[in-house]
mmCIF file of C-alpha atoms in Angstrom:
data_model
loop_
_atom_site.group_PDB
_atom_site.id
_atom_site.type_symbol
_atom_site.label_atom_id
_atom_site.label_comp_id
_atom_site.label_asym_id
_atom_site.label_seq_id
_atom_site.Cartn_x
_atom_site.Cartn_y
_atom_site.Cartn_z
ATOM 1 C CA MET A 1 106.264 75.623 36.774
ATOM 2 C CA ARG A 2 109.421 74.988 35.151
ATOM 3 C CA SER A 3 111.418 77.677 33.381
ATOM 4 C CA VAL A 4 114.007 78.254 30.925
ATOM 5 C CA ILE A 5 115.848 81.461 30.800
ATOM 6 C CA SER A 6 118.495 82.420 28.449
ATOM 7 C CA VAL A 7 120.852 85.021 29.395
ATOM 8 C CA TYR A 8 123.225 86.495 26.996
ATOM 9 C CA VAL A 9 126.136 88.137 28.905
ATOM 10 C CA GLU A 10 129.649 89.606 28.464
ATOM 11 C CA ASN A 11 132.567 87.053 28.599
ATOM 12 C CA LYS A 12 134.165 88.585 31.808
ATOM 13 C CA TYR A 13 135.083 87.150 34.992
ATOM 14 C CA GLY A 14 132.506 87.511 37.834
ATOM 15 C CA VAL A 15 129.466 87.401 35.831
ATOM 16 C CA LEU A 16 128.381 84.004 36.662
ATOM 17 C CA THR A 17 128.831 84.875 40.354
ATOM 18 C CA ARG A 18 126.673 87.679 39.772
ATOM 19 C CA VAL A 19 124.025 85.981 38.425
ATOM 20 C CA ALA A 20 124.177 82.848 40.712
ATOM 21 C CA GLY A 21 124.207 85.422 43.616
ATOM 22 C CA LEU A 22 120.794 87.273 42.354
ATOM 23 C CA PHE A 23 119.213 83.790 42.431
ATOM 24 C CA MET A 24 120.457 83.123 46.295
ATOM 25 C CA ARG A 25 119.526 86.322 47.288
ATOM 26 C CA ARG A 26 116.165 86.007 46.219
ATOM 27 C CA GLY A 27 115.718 82.462 47.828
ATOM 28 C CA PHE A 28 115.795 80.483 44.400
ATOM 29 C CA ASN A 29 117.003 77.402 43.325
ATOM 30 C CA ILE A 30 118.885 76.974 39.898
ATOM 31 C CA ASP A 31 117.891 73.366 38.926
ATOM 32 C CA SER A 32 120.442 73.503 36.071
ATOM 33 C CA LEU A 33 123.029 76.136 34.569
ATOM 34 C CA THR A 34 125.023 75.646 31.722
ATOM 35 C CA VAL A 35 127.306 78.563 30.111
ATOM 36 C CA GLY A 36 129.598 78.485 26.975
ATOM 37 C CA GLU A 37 131.129 81.108 24.622
ATOM 38 C CA THR A 38 128.860 82.135 21.586
ATOM 39 C CA GLU A 39 129.617 82.906 18.080
ATOM 40 C CA ASN A 40 130.936 85.766 19.396
ATOM 41 C CA PRO A 41 133.974 85.491 22.165
ATOM 42 C CA ALA A 42 133.137 88.557 23.766
ATOM 43 C CA TYR A 43 129.424 87.240 25.350
ATOM 44 C CA SER A 44 128.704 83.832 26.739
ATOM 45 C CA ARG A 45 125.051 82.231 27.082
ATOM 46 C CA MET A 46 123.798 81.008 30.090
ATOM 47 C CA THR A 47 120.887 78.633 29.701
ATOM 48 C CA ILE A 48 119.371 78.541 33.423
ATOM 49 C CA THR A 49 116.307 76.434 34.331
ATOM 50 C CA MET A 50 114.245 76.950 37.448
ATOM 51 C CA ASN A 51 111.143 76.209 38.925
ATOM 52 C CA GLY A 52 108.850 78.838 40.179
ATOM 53 C CA ASP A 53 105.450 80.231 39.333
ATOM 54 C CA ASP A 54 104.949 83.294 36.708
ATOM 55 C CA TYR A 55 105.407 86.115 39.306
ATOM 56 C CA ALA A 56 108.811 84.748 40.458
ATOM 57 C CA ARG A 57 110.059 84.145 36.786
ATOM 58 C CA GLU A 58 109.144 87.678 35.920
ATOM 59 C CA GLN A 59 110.901 89.272 38.998
ATOM 60 C CA LEU A 60 114.107 87.203 38.312
ATOM 61 C CA VAL A 61 114.130 88.043 34.477
ATOM 62 C CA ASN A 62 113.576 91.816 35.530
ATOM 63 C CA GLN A 63 116.600 91.662 38.019
ATOM 64 C CA LEU A 64 118.581 89.918 35.731
ATOM 65 C CA LYS A 65 118.028 92.653 32.908
ATOM 66 C CA LYS A 66 119.401 95.265 35.647
ATOM 67 C CA LEU A 67 122.825 93.480 35.980
ATOM 68 C CA HIS A 68 125.680 95.633 34.359
ATOM 69 C CA ASN A 69 127.136 92.552 32.397
ATOM 70 C CA VAL A 70 124.074 91.157 31.204
ATOM 71 C CA LYS A 71 122.943 91.906 27.825
ATOM 72 C CA ARG A 72 119.988 90.046 26.936
ATOM 73 C CA VAL A 73 117.338 87.981 28.907
ATOM 74 C CA LYS A 74 114.812 85.808 27.186
ATOM 75 C CA VAL A 75 112.505 83.050 28.306
ATOM 76 C CA LEU A 76 112.251 80.310 26.022
ATOM 77 C CA GLU A 77 108.953 78.561 25.372
ATOM 78 C CA SER A 78 108.937 75.020 25.070
ATOM 79 C CA GLU A 79 106.475 75.344 21.938
ATOM 80 C CA THR A 80 109.242 77.798 20.162
ATOM 81 C CA SER A 81 112.669 76.205 21.170
ATOM 82 C CA VAL A 82 114.599 73.307 21.304
ATOM 83 C CA GLU A 83 116.152 72.115 24.333
ATOM 84 C CA ARG A 84 119.154 69.330 24.788
ATOM 85 C CA GLU A 85 120.974 67.932 27.527
ATOM 86 C CA LEU A 86 123.964 65.376 27.608
ATOM 87 C CA MET A 87 124.437 62.745 30.188
ATOM 88 C CA LEU A 88 127.125 60.114 31.090
ATOM 89 C CA ILE A 89 126.318 57.246 32.881
ATOM 90 C CA LYS A 90 128.365 54.125 34.319
ATOM 91 C CA VAL A 91 126.399 51.279 34.393
ATOM 92 C CA ARG A 92 127.380 48.006 36.134
ATOM 93 C CA SER A 93 127.976 45.388 33.530
ATOM 94 C CA THR A 94 127.557 41.535 33.997
ATOM 95 C CA PRO A 95 126.983 38.889 31.813
ATOM 96 C CA GLU A 96 123.088 38.864 32.987
ATOM 97 C CA ASN A 97 122.284 42.478 32.044
ATOM 98 C CA ARG A 98 125.004 43.273 29.463
ATOM 99 C CA SER A 99 122.266 42.702 26.465
ATOM 100 C CA GLU A 100 119.725 44.748 28.520
ATOM 101 C CA VAL A 101 122.092 47.676 28.696
ATOM 102 C CA MET A 102 122.868 47.467 25.106
ATOM 103 C CA ALA A 103 119.329 47.133 23.785
ATOM 104 C CA ALA A 104 118.236 50.037 25.943
ATOM 105 C CA ALA A 105 121.221 52.012 24.363
ATOM 106 C CA GLU A 106 119.951 51.398 20.761
ATOM 107 C CA ILE A 107 116.319 52.219 21.834
ATOM 108 C CA TYR A 108 117.152 55.431 23.365
ATOM 109 C CA ARG A 109 120.038 56.265 20.410
ATOM 110 C CA ALA A 110 122.440 56.434 23.224
ATOM 111 C CA LYS A 111 126.438 55.489 22.470
ATOM 112 C CA ILE A 112 128.233 53.139 24.695
ATOM 113 C CA ILE A 113 131.531 55.109 24.725
ATOM 114 C CA ASP A 114 133.784 52.449 27.533
ATOM 115 C CA TYR A 115 132.913 48.987 27.700
ATOM 116 C CA ASN A 116 134.696 46.478 30.048
ATOM 117 C CA THR A 117 133.694 43.334 31.960
ATOM 118 C CA ASP A 118 132.841 45.386 35.003
ATOM 119 C CA ALA A 119 130.896 48.634 33.487
ATOM 120 C CA MET A 120 129.887 50.166 30.771
ATOM 121 C CA CYS A 121 129.540 53.873 30.470
ATOM 122 C CA VAL A 122 126.899 55.304 27.982
ATOM 123 C CA GLU A 123 126.299 58.780 26.532
ATOM 124 C CA VAL A 124 123.004 59.882 26.104
ATOM 125 C CA THR A 125 121.666 63.222 24.531
ATOM 126 C CA GLY A 126 118.398 64.751 24.114
ATOM 127 C CA GLU A 127 115.493 66.152 25.955
ATOM 128 C CA PRO A 128 115.398 66.111 29.695
ATOM 129 C CA SER A 129 112.648 63.920 29.625
ATOM 130 C CA LYS A 130 114.594 61.263 27.680
ATOM 131 C CA ILE A 131 117.591 61.682 30.008
ATOM 132 C CA LYS A 132 115.122 60.743 32.972
ATOM 133 C CA ALA A 133 113.492 57.935 31.010
ATOM 134 C CA PHE A 134 116.830 56.373 30.400
ATOM 135 C CA ILE A 135 118.115 56.920 34.042
ATOM 136 C CA GLU A 136 114.889 54.839 35.106
ATOM 137 C CA VAL A 137 115.547 52.132 32.649
ATOM 138 C CA MET A 138 118.962 52.160 34.108
ATOM 139 C CA LYS A 139 118.453 51.835 37.860
ATOM 140 C CA PRO A 140 117.291 48.171 38.340
ATOM 141 C CA LEU A 141 120.540 47.320 36.552
ATOM 142 C CA GLY A 142 122.974 49.156 38.614
ATOM 143 C CA ILE A 143 124.017 52.610 38.129
ATOM 144 C CA LEU A 144 127.521 53.113 39.341
ATOM 145 C CA GLU A 145 128.045 56.827 38.619
ATOM 146 C CA MET A 146 126.413 59.654 36.251
ATOM 147 C CA CYS A 147 127.007 63.593 35.444
ATOM 148 C CA ARG A 148 124.535 65.415 33.660
ATOM 149 C CA THR A 149 125.546 68.899 32.023
ATOM 150 C CA GLY A 150 122.322 70.691 32.052
ATOM 151 C CA ALA A 151 119.930 72.199 29.487
ATOM 152 C CA VAL A 152 121.114 73.900 26.727
ATOM 153 C CA ALA A 153 118.569 75.789 24.285
ATOM 154 C CA LEU A 154 117.646 78.051 21.472
ATOM 155 C CA GLU A 155 114.841 79.563 19.963
ATOM 156 C CA ARG A 156 113.737 77.708 16.588
ATOM 157 C CA GLY A 157 113.830 79.517 13.427
ATOM 158 C CA ASP A 158 115.854 82.824 12.805
ATOM 159 C CA ASN A 159 114.578 84.345 16.304
ATOM 160 C CA THR A 160 117.799 84.852 18.317
ATOM 161 C CA ILE A 161 118.584 86.486 21.734
ATOM 162 C CA ASP A 162 120.291 89.383 20.371
ATOM 163 C CA ARG A 163 117.118 90.655 18.426
#
């Protein structure tokens, strides 16, 4: 089962290493990890996605809460949160597939951010399922290169991790 965990931490050196090390010691893989400064520069928010059963998730959440620089930990449920991801993808551009890439970009509300006779670079943002679907559409057209940010997520409404 896929889980999204939001971790509010002190914005200090070594915190990321300690959090990642906890996953390593427990033998769990981090599917994606996004870290950035919050509205308060003294703190960062980590958004971690992982696969595992309820027991494994609860064990990791409990262990995360014990780390010194961790202030809050919350499992974000899909029904009560919003999740987005960013991807840049470079696709082969030929006279035969150019219009197909442009049409797909329009359908997926993506932006073509670089264009030349050999390749197009497209920016796609949205839920991870949208990103995966766009990749599948681009595969037959010739993906040259791509990179993804990993998930970022927040709870809906006035719920915050620091309450």
